[in-house]
C-alpha cells in the first residue's frame, strides 16, 4: 500500500514538473509575435502569457508539495546535496517568476511603457526561468552527490 501511494506521488511530481516546464516553450513565440500588433491582438497574446504563467505557477505548487511528500516517505534525507541544491534553485526560481513575469507584465499597460524593452525582458526572463527549471529537473533526475 505504501509503495502504491509513493508511486502516485512520484507520478504527480513528474506530471507537475512537465506542467512547470512545458508551457514555457509556448511563451517564446507568443512574445515574439507581440511586437507591433494592434491592441486587440496584443490583449489576446497577453492573456495567453498570463494563462501560461498561471499554469506554471500552480504546477509549481503541486511540484513543491509532492516533492516534500516524496522526501517524507522516500529514501532520501533532507540533507542530501541534490535536495538542498534543488530547494535553493526552487527559491530563486520562485522569486524570479514573481519579479520577472508578474511585475514586468504590470508595466506593459502603463502609458509611458517601453514595450520593446518589456518584451526583451519577458524573453530573457522566459529563457532564464526555463534554465532554472531544467537545472532543477537535472538535479531531481540525476541526484548528484556533490558533498
Coordinates of C-alpha atoms in Angstrom, one line a residue:
X1 CA 0.0 0.0 0.0
X2 CA 2.8 2.4 0.9
X3 CA 4.6 1.8 -2.3
X4 CA 1.4 2.4 -4.3
X5 CA 0.9 5.8 -2.6
X6 CA 4.6 6.6 -3.2
X7 CA 4.2 5.7 -6.9
X8 CA 1.2 8.0 -7.2
X9 CA 3.1 10.9 -5.6
X10 CA 6.0 10.3 -8.0
X11 CA 3.6 10.4 -10.9
X12 CA 2.1 13.7 -9.6
X13 CA 5.6 15.1 -9.1
X14 CA 6.7 14.2 -12.6
X15 CA 3.4 15.5 -14.1
X16 CA 3.7 18.8 -12.3
X17 CA 7.3 19.1 -13.4
X18 CA 6.2 18.7 -17.0
X19 CA 3.5 21.3 -16.5
X20 CA 6.0 23.6 -14.9
X21 CA 8.4 23.4 -17.8
X22 CA 6.3 22.6 -20.9
X23 CA 4.1 25.7 -21.2
X24 CA 7.2 27.9 -21.0
X25 CA 8.1 26.8 -24.5
X26 CA 4.9 28.5 -25.7
X27 CA 6.0 31.8 -24.3
X28 CA 8.8 32.5 -26.7
X29 CA 6.8 32.6 -30.0
X30 CA 4.0 34.5 -28.3
X31 CA 6.4 37.1 -27.0
X32 CA 7.9 37.4 -30.5
X33 CA 4.5 38.0 -32.0
X34 CA 3.7 40.8 -29.6
X35 CA 6.0 43.3 -31.4
X36 CA 3.9 45.9 -33.1
X37 CA 0.5 44.3 -33.1
X38 CA -2.8 46.1 -32.6
X39 CA -4.5 46.4 -29.2
X40 CA -7.0 43.6 -29.6
X41 CA -4.4 41.1 -30.7
X42 CA -2.0 42.4 -28.0
X43 CA -4.6 41.6 -25.4
X44 CA -5.1 38.1 -26.7
X45 CA -1.4 37.4 -26.6
X46 CA -1.1 38.9 -23.1
X47 CA -3.9 36.7 -22.0
X48 CA -2.1 33.6 -23.3
X49 CA 1.1 34.7 -21.4
X50 CA -0.9 35.2 -18.2
X51 CA -2.6 31.7 -18.5
X52 CA 0.8 30.1 -19.2
X53 CA 2.3 31.8 -16.1
X54 CA -0.7 30.7 -14.0
X55 CA -0.4 27.1 -15.2
X56 CA 3.4 27.1 -14.4
X57 CA 2.8 28.7 -11.0
X58 CA 0.1 26.2 -9.9
X59 CA 2.0 23.3 -11.3
X60 CA 4.9 24.6 -9.2
X61 CA 2.8 24.4 -6.1
X62 CA 1.9 20.8 -6.8
X63 CA 5.6 20.1 -7.6
X64 CA 6.7 21.5 -4.2
X65 CA 4.0 19.7 -2.2
X66 CA 4.6 16.4 -3.9
X67 CA 8.4 16.8 -3.6
X68 CA 8.0 17.3 0.2
X69 CA 5.8 14.2 0.4
X70 CA 8.4 12.2 -1.5
X71 CA 11.1 13.4 0.9
X72 CA 8.9 12.4 3.9
X73 CA 8.0 9.0 2.6
X74 CA 11.1 8.3 0.4
X75 CA 14.6 7.1 1.0
X76 CA 16.4 10.4 0.6
X77 CA 17.2 12.6 3.6
X78 CA 16.7 16.4 3.5
X79 CA 20.4 16.9 4.0
X80 CA 21.3 15.2 0.7
X81 CA 23.2 17.7 -1.5
X82 CA 20.9 17.4 -4.5
X83 CA 17.9 18.1 -2.3
X84 CA 19.4 21.2 -0.8
X85 CA 20.5 22.5 -4.2
X86 CA 17.1 21.8 -5.7
X87 CA 15.4 23.7 -2.8
X88 CA 17.9 26.6 -3.4
X89 CA 17.1 26.8 -7.1
X90 CA 13.4 26.5 -6.3
X91 CA 13.6 29.6 -4.0
X92 CA 15.5 31.5 -6.7
X93 CA 13.0 30.5 -9.4
X94 CA 10.0 31.4 -7.2
X95 CA 11.4 34.9 -6.7
X96 CA 12.4 35.1 -10.3
X97 CA 8.9 34.1 -11.5
X98 CA 7.1 36.7 -9.5
X99 CA 9.6 39.5 -10.3
X100 CA 10.4 38.5 -13.8
X101 CA 6.9 38.0 -15.1
X102 CA 4.3 39.5 -12.9
X103 CA 5.9 42.8 -12.2
X104 CA 7.1 43.2 -15.8
X105 CA 3.6 42.4 -17.2
X106 CA 2.1 45.0 -14.9
X107 CA 4.2 47.7 -16.6
X108 CA 3.0 46.7 -20.1
X109 CA -0.1 48.8 -19.9
X110 CA 1.4 52.0 -18.5
X111 CA 1.2 54.9 -20.9
X112 CA 4.9 55.6 -20.8
X113 CA 5.9 51.9 -21.1
X114 CA 8.7 50.9 -23.5
X115 CA 7.0 47.8 -24.9
X116 CA 10.1 46.8 -26.8
X117 CA 12.2 46.8 -23.6
X118 CA 9.4 44.9 -21.7
X119 CA 9.2 42.2 -24.4
X120 CA 13.0 41.8 -24.3
X121 CA 12.8 41.4 -20.6
X122 CA 10.0 38.9 -20.9
X123 CA 12.0 36.9 -23.4
X124 CA 15.1 36.9 -21.2
X125 CA 13.1 36.0 -18.2
X126 CA 11.5 33.1 -20.1
X127 CA 14.9 31.7 -21.0
X128 CA 16.4 32.2 -17.6
X129 CA 13.3 30.6 -15.9
X130 CA 13.4 27.7 -18.3
X131 CA 17.1 27.2 -17.5
X132 CA 16.4 27.2 -13.8
X133 CA 13.6 24.7 -14.2
X134 CA 15.9 22.4 -16.3
X135 CA 18.6 22.7 -13.7
X136 CA 16.1 21.6 -11.1
X137 CA 14.9 18.8 -13.3
X138 CA 18.5 17.6 -13.8
X139 CA 19.1 17.7 -10.0
X140 CA 16.0 15.6 -9.4
X141 CA 16.7 13.1 -12.1
X142 CA 20.4 12.7 -11.8
X143 CA 20.5 13.1 -8.0
X144 CA 24.2 14.1 -7.9
X145 CA 26.0 13.7 -4.6
X146 CA 28.1 16.9 -4.6
X147 CA 29.1 16.7 -0.9

